[in-house]
Amino acid sequence: MNNHWRRVAAGAAVLALVAGACGGGDDDAEPAPAPAEESAEEPAEEPAEETAEEPAEETPETTLVDVTIAPEVNVDPVFGGTLRFGLEADVDGLNPTQNNISASGYAMLNAIFDPLAIYDENGVAVPFLAESFTPNEDFTQWTVTLREGVTFHDGEVLNADAVAANFASLRASALPALAINPFFPPLADDGTDPGLIIIDDLTVQFNPLDSSAYFPAYLTGQLGMMASPAWLAASAEDPTLNQQPVGTGPFKYESRSEDSVTKVVRNEDWWGGDVYLDAIEFAPVTDATTRLDLLLNGELEGLHTTNLPDIEVMSETEGITQVIDETGEESFAMINSQVPPFNDIRARQALTLATDREGYQVLINEDLSTQANGRFVADNPYYNPDVVQAGDDVAAAQALVAEYCAELGDETNPLTGGSTCTDGRINMEFQWSGPSVVQDRIADLLIAQWDEAGFNVTRDMLLQDDHIIQVAIGAYNVVTWRQFGAAEASVDNVWLLCRTIGGISLNWPRYCDEDRDAALLAAQATTDPAERAALYQEAEQLINDAAVYVFFNHTRWSNALAEGVNNACAVSSPEGVMTRCVVNGAGRYEAIWMD
């Protein structure tokens, strides 16, 4: 590897991912996708006899567009080559049962681990390491049959005991368990786990707490990524081994220097068939422009980014192939509803109305993104056209500020340590992740109009790890954030339900709404497309009414590859089903080959 590139990558990768989430995105701080990509479900009677990948229904189509296609020089794949891939950040470890995995983490884990399920081109989970998924009648039990003959990189065999070991490791983890345990029954007094039952050597039964017709989607993430049981046991004794992962995937761990380079090499014995690349070197380069420069200068062969100007540059650069996905995460401001002043909806509504959404779109996004009114893009059947994100109404915000301060201005804001109001103005803390030029610009933009509307803003720029810890424990008033965008909508329930509020919360705004929860859980239990759409539209209205998120835009992800890198979107399941090319910035690599 080029020594100059190694130095630049190490210097640019300042922020590591830590404690319960990730950040370091090209625009906003971002929590890890639900550490286990979980949902909610419950035990019941015998499984139905038929096998189901997922119930048939009209699934929302995912917009994945190759905006620039480089001509392929060769027709047939060739073996060899090292792909150097630039990531937006690093993660604190590569153990899917113990570490909290972001887009960058998934980009690396997808090389080393295989999931039980994988998304097809339409966002429906289909078997991958699993051979089949079989639900019972009310979708409260899911029987998973494994493929025979799959081995881990250390020679261990993938079987039901291995799945149980992975599930137990997740359940016992410090942080990923927060996304698992609220959705499965507690351990029995004798220590057995009713959440997962071994049926035979290649069959297990998952028994979540709530009915879900879409449970296989949760097996596409950390819950479904299978690690060697021997390695899990060793890493439990020596956590440094979390940096040396052992999976079943197309590539094997070779070396890792945190915040610098993680190298994986071809698994010659991969159960899924041929793997073409000799190796992949993943380098976290947190500055998006530096990452692009490395690609343009030939010191990277690939990268992912959400930086819109860089995406435009690449679309105009000959030879670069991009896969664009705008159906994923949303960028927004997020409000803590649990402490004054924003435990009062008038204060939340005032801040929402005072937010300069138009300025954000024009000055930050350069009018290159699609503004968001909620979690879904406009052509998604779950999009509610009646839900409109409020903002840019300073006069209405001022009226609510005056009303709030007249009634509750003497309460204490624990984040500022003083009263909630001074001279008729609301005192608040605004926190963001840095150091970041873009984040500083966003802060300046938002604070200017909040100030005009009657908010005294205490600025609080924190290093990424501290920032995410503060959000998780509720020690914030308002933050900028990036989240949601699961390919299967119910996977995002982990961020929304009342049951994930606690001392450490994954429901970051700490807002409980039983009606919202009922709609979300009903939506994951039905296979009727019209009923499901109506329930999600109802939930979107309730989320909007709560005024805990001020949505800015739908994040546009680009996975870009240099000329001569081919076949990124040619991964299929063992049954030949074409899979979704990327999910929130993370793809797979077994089909890629280089000229």
GROMACS .gro file of C-alpha atoms in nm, residues 26-371:
model
  346
   26ASP     CA    1  -2.021   1.337   0.629
   27ASP     CA    2  -2.304   1.552   0.758
   28ASP     CA    3  -2.457   1.451   1.093
   29ALA     CA    4  -2.377   1.231   1.388
   30GLU     CA    5  -2.536   0.894   1.351
   31PRO     CA    6  -2.628   0.607   1.581
   32ALA     CA    7  -2.542   0.256   1.480
   33PRO     CA    8  -2.813   0.071   1.300
   34ALA     CA    9  -2.996  -0.124   1.568
   35PRO     CA   10  -2.708  -0.330   1.698
   36ALA     CA   11  -2.897  -0.649   1.630
   37GLU     CA   12  -3.128  -0.515   1.359
   38GLU     CA   13  -3.409  -0.627   1.588
   39SER     CA   14  -3.785  -0.619   1.605
   40ALA     CA   15  -4.048  -0.723   1.851
   41GLU     CA   16  -4.225  -1.058   1.875
   42GLU     CA   17  -4.343  -1.356   2.100
   43PRO     CA   18  -4.368  -1.740   2.142
   44ALA     CA   19  -4.666  -1.949   2.031
   45GLU     CA   20  -4.774  -2.280   1.881
   46GLU     CA   21  -4.609  -2.517   1.634
   47PRO     CA   22  -4.453  -2.365   1.323
   48ALA     CA   23  -4.654  -2.370   1.005
   49GLU     CA   24  -4.546  -2.641   0.764
   50GLU     CA   25  -4.473  -2.420   0.470
   51THR     CA   26  -4.143  -2.241   0.431
   52ALA     CA   27  -4.142  -1.863   0.402
   53GLU     CA   28  -3.871  -1.623   0.303
   54GLU     CA   29  -4.114  -1.350   0.405
   55PRO     CA   30  -4.486  -1.323   0.339
   56ALA     CA   31  -4.561  -1.209  -0.012
   57GLU     CA   32  -4.672  -0.850  -0.033
   58GLU     CA   33  -4.616  -0.542  -0.235
   59THR     CA   34  -4.286  -0.423  -0.101
   60PRO     CA   35  -4.174  -0.064  -0.149
   61GLU     CA   36  -3.918  -0.052  -0.423
   62THR     CA   37  -3.573   0.072  -0.337
   63THR     CA   38  -3.424   0.342  -0.557
   64LEU     CA   39  -3.073   0.230  -0.643
   65VAL     CA   40  -2.933   0.412  -0.944
   66ASP     CA   41  -2.595   0.378  -1.111
   67VAL     CA   42  -2.555   0.742  -1.208
   68THR     CA   43  -2.218   0.693  -1.375
   69ILE     CA   44  -2.128   0.362  -1.531
   70ALA     CA   45  -1.767   0.302  -1.630
   71PRO     CA   46  -1.720   0.070  -1.927
   72GLU     CA   47  -1.603  -0.279  -1.836
   73VAL     CA   48  -1.280  -0.378  -2.007
   74ASN     CA   49  -1.308  -0.754  -1.950
   75VAL     CA   50  -1.610  -0.975  -1.994
   76ASP     CA   51  -1.510  -1.255  -1.758
   77PRO     CA   52  -1.409  -1.200  -1.394
   78VAL     CA   53  -1.042  -1.229  -1.311
   79PHE     CA   54  -0.875  -1.315  -0.983
   80GLY     CA   55  -0.637  -1.084  -0.802
   81GLY     CA   56  -0.593  -0.729  -0.684
   82THR     CA   57  -0.634  -0.537  -0.360
   83LEU     CA   58  -0.928  -0.300  -0.322
   84ARG     CA   59  -0.847   0.004  -0.106
   85PHE     CA   60  -1.179   0.135   0.026
   86GLY     CA   61  -1.228   0.465   0.212
   87LEU     CA   62  -1.473   0.468   0.504
   88GLU     CA   63  -1.633   0.768   0.674
   89ALA     CA   64  -1.517   0.650   1.019
   90ASP     CA   65  -1.394   0.349   1.214
   91VAL     CA   66  -1.572   0.137   1.473
   92ASP     CA   67  -1.462   0.035   1.821
   93GLY     CA   68  -1.443  -0.332   1.728
   94LEU     CA   69  -1.553  -0.596   1.477
   95ASN     CA   70  -1.746  -0.836   1.699
   96PRO     CA   71  -2.109  -0.835   1.581
   97THR     CA   72  -2.225  -0.962   1.920
   98GLN     CA   73  -2.036  -0.707   2.130
   99ASN     CA   74  -1.958  -0.394   1.931
  100ASN     CA   75  -2.194  -0.128   1.801
  101ILE     CA   76  -2.182  -0.122   1.427
  102SER     CA   77  -2.228   0.178   1.199
  103ALA     CA   78  -2.234   0.207   0.821
  104SER     CA   79  -1.854   0.184   0.824
  105GLY     CA   80  -1.871  -0.117   1.052
  106TYR     CA   81  -2.115  -0.295   0.826
  107ALA     CA   82  -1.891  -0.218   0.528
  108MET     CA   83  -1.616  -0.419   0.700
  109LEU     CA   84  -1.832  -0.687   0.861
  110ASN     CA   85  -1.991  -0.769   0.525
  111ALA     CA   86  -1.652  -0.892   0.406
  112ILE     CA   87  -1.581  -1.110   0.711
  113PHE     CA   88  -1.924  -1.233   0.817
  114ASP     CA   89  -2.228  -1.373   0.642
  115PRO     CA   90  -2.579  -1.305   0.773
  116LEU     CA   91  -2.855  -1.560   0.808
  117ALA     CA   92  -3.064  -1.341   0.575
  118ILE     CA   93  -2.992  -1.081   0.309
  119TYR     CA   94  -3.209  -0.821   0.138
  120ASP     CA   95  -3.313  -0.884  -0.220
  121GLU     CA   96  -3.338  -0.603  -0.474
  122ASN     CA   97  -3.682  -0.503  -0.342
  123GLY     CA   98  -3.580  -0.492   0.023
  124VAL     CA   99  -3.729  -0.831   0.118
  125ALA     CA  100  -3.514  -1.056   0.337
  126VAL     CA  101  -3.425  -1.389   0.173
  127PRO     CA  102  -3.216  -1.680   0.308
  128PHE     CA  103  -2.836  -1.654   0.294
  129LEU     CA  104  -2.658  -1.857   0.564
  130ALA     CA  105  -3.003  -1.988   0.646
  131GLU     CA  106  -3.165  -2.229   0.404
  132SER     CA  107  -3.520  -2.137   0.502
  133PHE     CA  108  -3.737  -1.940   0.744
  134THR     CA  109  -4.069  -2.088   0.859
  135PRO     CA  110  -4.319  -1.886   1.068
  136ASN     CA  111  -4.607  -2.015   1.274
  137GLU     CA  112  -4.958  -1.894   1.195
  138ASP     CA  113  -4.940  -1.563   1.381
  139PHE     CA  114  -4.572  -1.488   1.316
  140THR     CA  115  -4.471  -1.521   1.683
  141GLN     CA  116  -4.228  -1.807   1.618
  142TRP     CA  117  -3.976  -1.834   1.337
  143THR     CA  118  -3.798  -2.161   1.265
  144VAL     CA  119  -3.464  -2.112   1.088
  145THR     CA  120  -3.295  -2.400   0.908
  146LEU     CA  121  -2.924  -2.359   0.836
  147ARG     CA  122  -2.727  -2.460   0.528
  148GLU     CA  123  -2.519  -2.772   0.570
  149GLY     CA  124  -2.143  -2.770   0.528
  150VAL     CA  125  -2.066  -2.408   0.621
  151THR     CA  126  -1.750  -2.358   0.827
  152PHE     CA  127  -1.597  -2.062   1.006
  153HIS     CA  128  -1.252  -1.931   0.921
  154ASP     CA  129  -1.108  -2.127   1.217
  155GLY     CA  130  -1.262  -2.457   1.102
  156GLU     CA  131  -1.556  -2.453   1.344
  157VAL     CA  132  -1.884  -2.572   1.194
  158LEU     CA  133  -2.192  -2.353   1.159
  159ASN     CA  134  -2.474  -2.535   1.336
  160ALA     CA  135  -2.758  -2.468   1.578
  161ASP     CA  136  -2.519  -2.455   1.873
  162ALA     CA  137  -2.323  -2.182   1.695
  163VAL     CA  138  -2.639  -1.976   1.641
  164ALA     CA  139  -2.728  -2.020   2.009
  165ALA     CA  140  -2.377  -1.912   2.113
  166ASN     CA  141  -2.406  -1.595   1.904
  167PHE     CA  142  -2.751  -1.518   2.046
  168ALA     CA  143  -2.628  -1.572   2.403
  169SER     CA  144  -2.329  -1.345   2.343
  170LEU     CA  145  -2.557  -1.069   2.214
  171ARG     CA  146  -2.795  -1.108   2.508
  172ALA     CA  147  -2.506  -1.074   2.756
  173SER     CA  148  -2.338  -0.777   2.588
  174ALA     CA  149  -2.311  -0.438   2.753
  175LEU     CA  150  -2.464  -0.231   2.473
  176PRO     CA  151  -2.595  -0.434   2.175
  177ALA     CA  152  -2.820  -0.613   2.425
  178LEU     CA  153  -3.015  -0.287   2.462
  179ALA     CA  154  -3.152  -0.353   2.114
  180ILE     CA  155  -3.214  -0.724   2.179
  181ASN     CA  156  -3.345  -0.783   2.527
  182PRO     CA  157  -3.653  -0.555   2.511
  183PHE     CA  158  -3.776  -0.766   2.219
  184PHE     CA  159  -3.729  -1.118   2.358
  185PRO     CA  160  -3.854  -1.286   2.676
  186PRO     CA  161  -3.617  -1.273   2.976
  187LEU     CA  162  -3.396  -1.564   3.066
  188ALA     CA  163  -3.563  -1.833   3.276
  189ASP     CA  164  -3.466  -1.884   3.639
  190ASP     CA  165  -3.257  -2.185   3.541
  191GLY     CA  166  -3.061  -1.974   3.291
  192THR     CA  167  -3.221  -2.115   2.978
  193ASP     CA  168  -3.324  -1.873   2.707
  194PRO     CA  169  -3.684  -1.898   2.584
  195GLY     CA  170  -3.597  -1.652   2.308
  196LEU     CA  171  -3.415  -1.919   2.108
  197ILE     CA  172  -3.469  -2.296   2.111
  198ILE     CA  173  -3.247  -2.553   1.941
  199ILE     CA  174  -3.463  -2.795   1.741
  200ASP     CA  175  -3.188  -3.010   1.589
  201ASP     CA  176  -2.830  -2.975   1.467
  202LEU     CA  177  -2.925  -2.739   1.184
  203THR     CA  178  -3.249  -2.586   1.312
  204VAL     CA  179  -3.331  -2.318   1.568
  205GLN     CA  180  -3.653  -2.142   1.663
  206PHE     CA  181  -3.661  -1.771   1.748
  207ASN     CA  182  -3.940  -1.671   1.987
  208PRO     CA  183  -3.958  -1.292   2.004
  209LEU     CA  184  -4.210  -1.100   2.212
  210ASP     CA  185  -4.434  -0.957   1.941
  211SER     CA  186  -4.582  -1.082   1.619
  212SER     CA  187  -4.376  -0.991   1.314
  213ALA     CA  188  -4.440  -1.105   0.960
  214TYR     CA  189  -4.099  -0.959   0.867
  215PHE     CA  190  -3.873  -1.118   1.127
  216PRO     CA  191  -3.614  -1.242   0.870
  217ALA     CA  192  -3.525  -0.876   0.808
  218TYR     CA  193  -3.377  -0.863   1.158
  219LEU     CA  194  -3.145  -1.149   1.061
  220THR     CA  195  -2.976  -0.932   0.796
  221GLY     CA  196  -2.787  -0.739   1.065
  222GLN     CA  197  -2.593  -0.812   1.380
  223LEU     CA  198  -2.852  -1.059   1.508
  224GLY     CA  199  -2.795  -1.268   1.197
  225MET     CA  200  -2.419  -1.228   1.149
  226MET     CA  201  -2.263  -1.553   1.265
  227ALA     CA  202  -1.926  -1.553   1.444
  228SER     CA  203  -1.715  -1.853   1.543
  229PRO     CA  204  -1.825  -1.983   1.887
  230ALA     CA  205  -1.462  -2.056   1.977
  231TRP     CA  206  -1.367  -1.698   1.893
  232LEU     CA  207  -1.664  -1.562   2.088
  233ALA     CA  208  -1.553  -1.757   2.395
  234ALA     CA  209  -1.194  -1.639   2.356
  235SER     CA  210  -1.293  -1.275   2.302
  236ALA     CA  211  -1.511  -1.287   2.614
  237GLU     CA  212  -1.193  -1.364   2.807
  238ASP     CA  213  -0.975  -1.124   2.607
  239PRO     CA  214  -1.174  -0.830   2.458
  240THR     CA  215  -0.877  -0.727   2.244
  241LEU     CA  216  -0.975  -1.020   2.022
  242ASN     CA  217  -1.282  -0.819   1.918
  243GLN     CA  218  -1.040  -0.654   1.676
  244GLN     CA  219  -0.955  -0.993   1.515
  245PRO     CA  220  -1.289  -1.124   1.386
  246VAL     CA  221  -1.362  -1.482   1.281
  247GLY     CA  222  -1.667  -1.536   1.062
  248THR     CA  223  -1.783  -1.746   0.768
  249GLY     CA  224  -1.749  -1.469   0.508
  250PRO     CA  225  -1.572  -1.440   0.173
  251PHE     CA  226  -1.273  -1.265   0.333
  252LYS     CA  227  -1.066  -1.347   0.641
  253TYR     CA  228  -0.916  -1.103   0.888
  254GLU     CA  229  -0.544  -1.043   0.838
  255SER     CA  230  -0.457  -0.724   1.029
  256ARG     CA  231  -0.613  -0.418   1.187
  257SER     CA  232  -0.479  -0.086   1.311
  258GLU     CA  233  -0.767   0.113   1.457
  259ASP     CA  234  -0.833   0.446   1.286
  260SER     CA  235  -0.585   0.346   1.015
  261VAL     CA  236  -0.625   0.029   0.806
  262THR     CA  237  -0.812  -0.300   0.844
  263LYS     CA  238  -0.700  -0.566   0.596
  264VAL     CA  239  -0.889  -0.879   0.495
  265VAL     CA  240  -0.776  -1.148   0.251
  266ARG     CA  241  -0.963  -1.392   0.028
  267ASN     CA  242  -1.118  -1.695   0.197
  268GLU     CA  243  -1.013  -1.972  -0.042
  269ASP     CA  244  -1.264  -2.209   0.120
  270TRP     CA  245  -1.569  -1.984   0.119
  271TRP     CA  246  -1.887  -2.189   0.115
  272GLY     CA  247  -2.051  -1.947  -0.131
  273GLY     CA  248  -1.813  -2.004  -0.423
  274ASP     CA  249  -1.543  -1.799  -0.595
  275VAL     CA  250  -1.406  -1.480  -0.440
  276TYR     CA  251  -1.205  -1.273  -0.686
  277LEU     CA  252  -1.014  -1.005  -0.495
  278ASP     CA  253  -0.692  -1.102  -0.319
  279ALA     CA  254  -0.757  -0.853  -0.041
  280ILE     CA  255  -0.944  -0.544   0.076
  281GLU     CA  256  -0.790  -0.263   0.280
  282PHE     CA  257  -1.046  -0.052   0.464
  283ALA     CA  258  -0.925   0.294   0.568
  284PRO     CA  259  -1.131   0.538   0.776
  285VAL     CA  260  -1.089   0.889   0.634
  286THR     CA  261  -1.328   1.108   0.829
  287ASP     CA  262  -1.286   1.416   0.612
  288ALA     CA  263  -1.508   1.358   0.307
  289THR     CA  264  -1.308   1.583   0.075
  290THR     CA  265  -0.982   1.410   0.164
  291ARG     CA  266  -1.149   1.076   0.096
  292LEU     CA  267  -1.257   1.196  -0.249
  293ASP     CA  268  -0.911   1.334  -0.326
  294LEU     CA  269  -0.758   0.995  -0.246
  295LEU     CA  270  -0.997   0.830  -0.491
  296LEU     CA  271  -0.933   1.086  -0.764
  297ASN     CA  272  -0.556   1.056  -0.714
  298GLY     CA  273  -0.561   0.678  -0.743
  299GLU     CA  274  -0.482   0.609  -0.379
  300LEU     CA  275  -0.823   0.453  -0.318
  301GLU     CA  276  -1.023   0.231  -0.551
  302GLY     CA  277  -1.350   0.282  -0.366
  303LEU     CA  278  -1.529   0.484  -0.100
  304HIS     CA  279  -1.866   0.558   0.050
  305THR     CA  280  -1.991   0.908   0.125
  306THR     CA  281  -2.297   1.120   0.199
  307ASN     CA  282  -2.125   1.446   0.104
  308LEU     CA  283  -2.346   1.590  -0.170
  309PRO     CA  284  -2.092   1.816  -0.345
  310ASP     CA  285  -1.850   1.523  -0.365
  311ILE     CA  286  -2.123   1.304  -0.515
  312GLU     CA  287  -2.176   1.570  -0.780
  313VAL     CA  288  -1.803   1.582  -0.856
  314MET     CA  289  -1.789   1.205  -0.899
  315SER     CA  290  -2.093   1.207  -1.126
  316GLU     CA  291  -1.898   1.436  -1.359
  317THR     CA  292  -1.572   1.238  -1.340
  318GLU     CA  293  -1.509   0.990  -1.619
  319GLY     CA  294  -1.454   0.632  -1.511
  320ILE     CA  295  -1.609   0.648  -1.164
  321THR     CA  296  -1.906   0.420  -1.099
  322GLN     CA  297  -2.151   0.529  -0.829
  323VAL     CA  298  -2.441   0.343  -0.669
  324ILE     CA  299  -2.675   0.607  -0.529
  325ASP     CA  300  -2.928   0.531  -0.257
  326GLU     CA  301  -3.159   0.802  -0.121
  327THR     CA  302  -3.401   0.569   0.055
  328GLY     CA  303  -3.192   0.535   0.370
  329GLU     CA  304  -3.122   0.749   0.672
  330GLU     CA  305  -3.265   1.089   0.747
  331SER     CA  306  -3.078   1.393   0.881
  332PHE     CA  307  -3.256   1.593   1.150
  333ALA     CA  308  -3.238   1.788   1.472
  334MET     CA  309  -3.345   1.581   1.772
  335ILE     CA  310  -3.498   1.708   2.096
  336ASN     CA  311  -3.479   1.547   2.442
  337SER     CA  312  -3.839   1.542   2.565
  338GLN     CA  313  -3.755   1.423   2.916
  339VAL     CA  314  -3.602   1.734   3.076
  340PRO     CA  315  -3.696   2.105   3.086
  341PRO     CA  316  -3.756   2.306   2.882
  342PHE     CA  317  -3.840   2.053   2.613
  343ASN     CA  318  -4.049   1.826   2.833
  344ASP     CA  319  -4.319   2.081   2.745
  345ILE     CA  320  -4.448   2.044   2.390
  346ARG     CA  321  -4.475   2.421   2.347
  347ALA     CA  322  -4.098   2.455   2.378
  348ARG     CA  323  -4.047   2.170   2.128
  349GLN     CA  324  -4.297   2.323   1.886
  350ALA     CA  325  -4.131   2.663   1.921
  351LEU     CA  326  -3.787   2.522   1.839
  352THR     CA  327  -3.933   2.329   1.546
  353LEU     CA  328  -4.101   2.639   1.403
  354ALA     CA  329  -3.783   2.841   1.455
  355THR     CA  330  -3.562   2.596   1.265
  356ASP     CA  331  -3.416   2.728   0.939
  357ARG     CA  332  -3.495   2.429   0.717
  358GLU     CA  333  -3.473   2.631   0.397
  359GLY     CA  334  -3.133   2.769   0.493
  360TYR     CA  335  -3.017   2.417   0.573
  361GLN     CA  336  -3.133   2.293   0.233
  362VAL     CA  337  -2.975   2.577   0.037
  363LEU     CA  338  -2.660   2.657   0.234
  364ILE     CA  339  -2.568   2.316   0.376
  365ASN     CA  340  -2.709   2.079   0.115
  366GLU     CA  341  -2.663   2.320  -0.179
  367ASP     CA  342  -3.014   2.219  -0.293
  368LEU     CA  343  -2.879   1.879  -0.394
  369SER     CA  344  -3.083   1.665  -0.154
  370THR     CA  345  -3.452   1.591  -0.109
  371GLN     CA  346  -3.606   1.759   0.193
   0.00000   0.00000   0.00000
